[in-house]
């Protein structure tokens, strides 16, 4: 039997992925390529739902793609591509827009949060229909499951609803995908504010560990991470959220279970522990940074890899769209 298909996307909105992206998504995507027919896209159409400088978008799209490859996605096995290269995403999104109720779209909490941030009237219509474009990304590839963080559950529900509605109205066309919620044990918080998620949009630079950062600043940030009162290295989310976050980071990066780490640092204080966490981060990120730099050093070669990914993606997308076009009643193009 064919391998189940996964599809996921990541936005090119930063000059580097951070530790939260890496552990929460990218590293798990790499694992999934072993068992699944994997499609991963850099979602630049989603990125322009908020005002974006063209030069920054271009740079960040390449940086995102390079980091995915550098983190271990193998272009021979996984299909890594840029969303805008496959025109069918926009085409299907339009058709799905026309199957979505205003009220249904207006219930999306991520839109409500984001539009509140930019101001209701400054938010674009594209931001409003963002989840519908996401549904198109997924349905286009007939994906069986979609590895995403828990914050994307509502978008996945909408995707399933739209897929089912289309199948019901026009006949069986789409595979209805299951969400594959990525592991929350690895939820990483802001180094300066352990109560908040590590996030590009809300964390201060000192609170974020970027994959492409140099060892010096990485070490400094870990050493300056907010720790808690007391001096013992204990896993206690309630009373020691800072230390608990660092334990989660070290455990995720080294594979050593948290209780073993706690035992290892018994009687040693925070200093030694933080130094080891810093080393674990530097060790994990350095090879990825070096490979990313190498990939970015030869843009022509990187663009060629992405063109090949787009070609493979397009082969699947084209097949779905031919059926969709016919089912909604568009005339054949001769
Ligand atoms: N909305 C997703 C996020 O912010 C990104 C995304 C776009 C995505 N298209 C997708 C995720 C398709 C999974 C599948 O995390």
Coordinates of C-alpha atoms and ligand atoms in Angstrom, one line a residue:
X1 CA 0.0 0.0 0.0
X2 CA 1.1 3.5 -0.7
X3 CA 2.4 5.5 2.3
X4 CA 0.0 7.9 3.9
X5 CA 0.5 11.4 2.7
X6 CA 1.3 14.4 5.0
X7 CA 1.3 18.0 4.0
X8 CA 2.3 21.0 6.1
X9 CA 3.3 24.6 5.6
X10 CA 5.5 27.1 7.3
X11 CA 5.5 30.9 6.8
X12 CA 8.6 32.7 5.5
X13 CA 8.1 35.6 7.9
X14 CA 11.4 35.6 9.8
X15 CA 15.1 35.6 8.9
X16 CA 15.5 32.4 10.9
X17 CA 13.4 29.7 12.5
X18 CA 13.6 29.7 16.3
X19 CA 13.9 26.8 18.7
X20 CA 10.1 26.6 19.1
X21 CA 9.6 26.2 15.3
X22 CA 12.4 23.7 15.2
X23 CA 11.3 21.4 18.0
X24 CA 7.6 22.0 17.5
X25 CA 7.5 21.5 13.7
X26 CA 10.6 21.2 11.6
X27 CA 12.3 18.4 13.4
X28 CA 9.1 16.3 13.5
X29 CA 8.6 16.9 9.8
X30 CA 12.0 15.4 9.2
X31 CA 11.0 12.3 11.1
X32 CA 7.7 12.0 9.2
X33 CA 9.5 11.7 5.9
X34 CA 10.6 8.2 6.9
X35 CA 7.1 6.9 7.1
X36 CA 5.0 9.2 4.9
X37 CA 4.8 10.6 1.5
X38 CA 5.6 14.1 2.7
X39 CA 4.8 17.5 1.1
X40 CA 6.1 20.6 2.9
X41 CA 5.7 24.1 1.6
X42 CA 7.0 27.5 2.3
X43 CA 3.7 29.4 2.4
X44 CA 4.6 32.7 0.8
X45 CA 1.0 33.4 -0.3
X46 CA 0.1 33.3 3.4
X47 CA 3.0 35.6 4.2
X48 CA 1.5 38.4 2.1
X49 CA -1.7 38.5 4.1
X50 CA 0.1 41.1 6.1
X51 CA 2.2 43.9 4.5
X52 CA 5.5 42.5 3.4
X53 CA 8.6 44.0 1.8
X54 CA 9.3 42.2 -1.5
X55 CA 13.0 41.9 -0.9
X56 CA 12.4 40.6 2.6
X57 CA 9.9 38.1 1.3
X58 CA 12.3 36.8 -1.3
X59 CA 15.1 36.5 1.2
X60 CA 13.0 34.8 3.9
X61 CA 11.4 32.3 1.4
X62 CA 14.9 31.1 0.4
X63 CA 16.1 31.1 4.1
X64 CA 13.0 29.1 5.1
X65 CA 13.5 26.6 2.3
X66 CA 17.2 26.3 3.0
X67 CA 16.7 25.7 6.7
X68 CA 14.2 22.9 5.9
X69 CA 16.7 21.1 3.8
X70 CA 19.5 21.9 6.2
X71 CA 17.5 20.4 9.1
X72 CA 17.4 17.1 7.2
X73 CA 14.5 17.1 4.8
X74 CA 15.7 15.1 1.9
X75 CA 14.5 16.4 -1.5
X76 CA 14.7 12.9 -2.9
X77 CA 12.1 11.7 -0.4
X78 CA 10.1 14.7 0.7
X79 CA 8.6 17.2 -1.7
X80 CA 9.8 20.6 -0.5
X81 CA 8.4 23.6 -2.5
X82 CA 7.3 27.2 -2.4
X83 CA 3.5 27.6 -2.4
X84 CA 3.3 30.4 -5.0
X85 CA 5.2 28.2 -7.5
X86 CA 2.1 26.0 -7.7
X87 CA -0.6 28.3 -9.1
X88 CA -3.3 25.7 -8.2
X89 CA -3.2 26.9 -4.6
X90 CA -4.7 30.2 -5.5
X91 CA -7.1 28.7 -7.9
X92 CA -8.5 26.2 -5.4
X93 CA -8.6 28.8 -2.7
X94 CA -10.9 31.0 -4.8
X95 CA -13.3 28.1 -5.4
X96 CA -13.3 27.2 -1.7
X97 CA -13.9 30.9 -0.8
X98 CA -17.1 30.5 -2.7
X99 CA -18.1 27.5 -0.6
X100 CA -17.4 29.2 2.7
X101 CA -19.9 31.2 4.7
X102 CA -19.0 34.7 6.0
X103 CA -20.0 33.7 9.5
X104 CA -18.0 30.5 9.3
X105 CA -14.9 32.4 8.3
X106 CA -15.6 35.1 10.9
X107 CA -15.4 32.5 13.7
X108 CA -11.7 31.8 13.1
X109 CA -10.0 32.8 16.3
X110 CA -6.6 33.4 14.7
X111 CA -8.1 36.0 12.4
X112 CA -9.8 37.7 15.4
X113 CA -6.5 37.8 17.3
X114 CA -4.4 39.0 14.3
X115 CA -7.0 41.6 13.2
X116 CA -7.2 42.9 16.7
X117 CA -3.5 43.4 16.6
X118 CA -3.4 45.2 13.3
X119 CA -6.7 47.0 13.9
X120 CA -9.9 45.7 12.4
X121 CA -9.9 48.0 9.3
X122 CA -6.2 47.6 8.6
X123 CA -6.5 43.8 8.3
X124 CA -6.7 42.6 4.7
X125 CA -9.4 40.5 3.1
X126 CA -6.5 38.1 2.5
X127 CA -6.0 37.7 6.2
X128 CA -9.7 37.0 6.6
X129 CA -9.6 34.2 4.0
X130 CA -6.2 32.9 5.2
X131 CA -7.7 29.6 6.6
X132 CA -9.4 28.9 3.3
X133 CA -6.1 29.2 1.5
X134 CA -4.7 26.8 4.0
X135 CA -7.6 24.4 3.3
X136 CA -6.7 24.6 -0.4
X137 CA -3.1 23.8 0.4
X138 CA -4.2 20.6 2.2
X139 CA -7.0 19.4 0.0
X140 CA -5.1 20.0 -3.2
X141 CA -2.7 17.2 -2.3
X142 CA -5.3 14.8 -1.0
X143 CA -3.3 14.7 2.3
X144 CA -4.3 12.1 4.9
X145 CA -2.8 14.0 7.8
X146 CA -1.5 17.4 8.6
X147 CA 1.2 17.9 11.2
X148 CA 0.5 21.2 12.9
X149 CA 0.6 22.7 16.3
X150 CA -2.5 22.7 18.5
X151 CA -3.2 26.3 17.6
X152 CA -4.1 25.1 14.1
X153 CA -6.9 22.8 15.2
X154 CA -9.6 25.2 14.2
X155 CA -8.2 25.7 10.7
X156 CA -8.0 21.9 10.3
X157 CA -11.7 21.6 11.3
X158 CA -12.6 24.2 8.7
X159 CA -10.5 22.3 6.1
X160 CA -12.4 19.1 6.9
X161 CA -15.8 20.9 6.7
X162 CA -14.9 22.5 3.3
X163 CA -13.7 19.2 1.9
X164 CA -16.8 17.4 3.1
X165 CA -19.1 20.1 1.8
X166 CA -17.4 20.1 -1.6
X167 CA -17.6 16.3 -1.8
X168 CA -21.3 16.5 -0.9
X169 CA -22.2 19.2 -3.3
X170 CA -20.1 18.1 -6.3
X171 CA -19.2 14.5 -5.7
X172 CA -16.3 12.8 -4.1
X173 CA -13.2 14.7 -4.9
X174 CA -11.1 15.3 -1.8
X175 CA -9.5 13.1 0.9
X176 CA -10.7 14.4 4.3
X177 CA -7.5 15.0 6.3
X178 CA -6.9 14.2 10.0
X179 CA -5.0 16.7 12.1
X180 CA -1.7 15.3 13.4
X181 CA -1.1 17.4 16.4
X182 CA 2.6 17.8 17.0
X183 CA 4.0 17.0 20.4
X184 CA 3.3 19.6 23.1
X185 CA 5.8 18.2 25.5
X186 CA 8.3 20.1 23.5
X187 CA 6.4 23.4 24.0
X188 CA 9.1 26.0 24.4
X189 CA 8.6 29.3 26.2
X190 CA 10.2 32.7 26.0
X191 CA 13.6 32.7 27.9
X192 CA 12.8 36.0 29.4
X193 CA 9.1 35.3 30.1
X194 CA 8.6 31.6 30.8
X195 CA 4.8 32.1 31.0
X196 CA 4.7 33.0 27.3
X197 CA 5.3 30.9 24.2
X198 CA 8.6 31.5 22.4
X199 CA 7.3 33.5 19.4
X200 CA 8.7 35.7 16.7
X201 CA 5.9 38.2 17.0
X202 CA 5.8 38.6 20.8
X203 CA 9.1 37.6 22.3
X204 CA 11.9 40.0 22.8
X205 CA 15.2 39.0 21.0
X206 CA 16.7 38.0 24.3
X207 CA 13.8 35.5 24.8
X208 CA 14.3 33.7 21.4
X209 CA 16.9 31.2 20.3
X210 CA 17.3 31.4 16.5
X211 CA 18.5 28.4 14.6
X212 CA 20.8 30.6 12.5
X213 CA 22.3 32.5 15.4
X214 CA 26.0 32.3 16.1
X215 CA 27.2 30.3 19.1
X216 CA 28.3 33.4 21.1
X217 CA 24.9 35.0 21.3
X218 CA 23.1 31.7 21.8
X219 CA 25.3 30.9 24.8
X220 CA 24.7 34.4 26.2
X221 CA 21.0 34.1 25.9
X222 CA 20.8 30.8 27.6
X223 CA 23.1 32.0 30.4
X224 CA 20.9 35.1 30.9
X225 CA 17.6 33.2 30.7
X226 CA 15.3 34.0 33.6
X227 CA 15.6 31.5 36.3
X228 CA 13.6 31.0 39.4
X229 CA 14.2 31.5 43.1
X230 CA 16.1 28.8 44.8
X231 CA 19.1 27.0 43.4
X232 CA 18.0 23.5 42.7
X233 CA 17.4 22.2 39.2
X234 CA 13.9 20.8 39.5
X235 CA 11.1 20.3 37.0
X236 CA 8.2 22.3 38.5
X237 CA 6.1 24.2 35.9
X238 CA 4.3 26.0 38.7
X239 CA 7.1 27.3 40.8
X240 CA 10.1 27.0 38.5
X241 CA 8.8 27.8 35.0
X242 CA 12.2 29.1 33.8
X243 CA 14.2 26.1 34.9
X244 CA 11.4 23.7 33.6
X245 CA 11.6 25.3 30.2
X246 CA 15.4 24.9 30.1
X247 CA 15.0 21.2 31.2
X248 CA 12.5 20.7 28.4
X249 CA 14.9 22.2 25.9
X250 CA 17.8 20.1 27.0
X251 CA 15.8 17.0 27.1
X252 CA 14.4 17.6 23.7
X253 CA 17.8 18.3 22.2
X254 CA 19.8 15.5 23.9
X255 CA 17.1 12.8 24.2
X256 CA 17.9 12.4 27.9
X257 CA 14.6 12.2 29.9
X258 CA 13.9 15.1 32.3
X259 CA 14.1 13.0 35.5
X260 CA 17.6 11.8 34.5
X261 CA 18.6 15.4 33.9
X262 CA 17.2 16.4 37.3
X263 CA 19.2 13.6 38.9
X264 CA 22.4 14.6 37.0
X265 CA 22.3 18.2 38.3
X266 CA 21.4 17.4 41.9
X267 CA 23.4 19.7 44.2
X268 CA 25.1 21.5 41.3
X269 CA 23.2 24.8 41.1
X270 CA 22.0 26.6 38.0
X271 CA 25.3 27.6 36.5
X272 CA 26.6 24.2 35.4
X273 CA 23.2 23.3 34.2
X274 CA 22.7 26.4 32.0
X275 CA 26.2 25.9 30.5
X276 CA 25.2 22.4 29.4
X277 CA 21.9 23.7 28.0
X278 CA 23.8 26.3 26.0
X279 CA 26.1 23.6 24.6
X280 CA 23.2 21.4 23.7
X281 CA 21.6 24.3 21.7
X282 CA 24.9 25.2 20.0
X283 CA 25.5 21.6 19.1
X284 CA 22.1 21.2 17.6
X285 CA 22.0 24.5 15.7
X286 CA 25.6 24.8 14.4
X287 CA 25.4 22.0 11.7
X288 CA 22.0 23.4 10.6
X289 CA 23.3 26.9 10.3
X290 CA 26.4 25.8 8.4
X291 CA 24.3 23.8 5.9
X292 CA 21.9 26.6 5.5
X293 CA 24.7 29.0 4.8
X294 CA 26.1 26.7 2.2
X295 CA 22.7 26.3 0.5
X296 CA 22.2 30.1 0.5
X297 CA 25.7 30.5 -0.9
X298 CA 24.5 29.0 -4.1
X299 CA 21.2 30.5 -4.9
X300 CA 21.0 29.1 -8.4
X301 CA 21.3 25.6 -7.0
X302 CA 18.8 26.2 -4.2
X303 CA 16.3 27.7 -6.8
X304 CA 16.8 24.6 -8.9
X305 CA 16.0 22.3 -5.9
X306 CA 12.8 24.3 -5.3
X307 CA 11.9 24.2 -9.0
X308 CA 12.1 20.4 -8.9
X309 CA 10.0 20.3 -5.7
X310 CA 7.4 22.5 -7.4
X311 CA 7.3 20.3 -10.4
X312 CA 6.5 17.3 -8.3
X313 CA 3.9 19.2 -6.3
X314 CA 2.3 20.5 -9.4
X315 CA 1.9 17.0 -10.9
X316 CA -0.4 16.2 -7.9
X317 CA -2.1 19.6 -7.8
X318 CA -2.9 19.6 -11.5
X319 CA -4.7 16.2 -11.2
X320 CA -6.9 17.4 -8.3
X321 CA -7.6 20.7 -10.1
X322 CA -8.6 19.1 -13.3
X323 CA -11.3 17.2 -11.4
X324 CA -12.4 20.2 -9.3
X325 CA -12.7 22.4 -12.4
X326 CA -14.9 19.8 -14.1
X327 CA -17.0 19.1 -11.0
X328 CA -17.9 22.8 -10.5
X329 CA -18.9 23.1 -14.1
X330 CA -16.0 25.1 -15.7
X331 CA -15.6 24.4 -19.4
X332 CA -12.6 22.3 -20.4
X333 CA -9.7 24.3 -21.7
X334 CA -8.6 23.0 -25.0
Ligands
LIG1 N1 -1.3 28.4 9.2 C1 -0.1 27.5 9.4 C2 0.7 28.1 10.6 O1 0.7 29.3 10.8 C3 0.8 27.5 8.2 C4 0.1 26.8 7.1 C5 -0.3 27.3 5.8 C6 -0.1 25.4 7.0 N2 -0.7 26.3 5.0 C7 -0.7 25.1 5.7 C8 0.0 24.3 7.9 C9 -1.1 23.9 5.3 C10 -0.4 23.1 7.5 C11 -1.0 22.8 6.3 O2 1.3 27.3 11.3

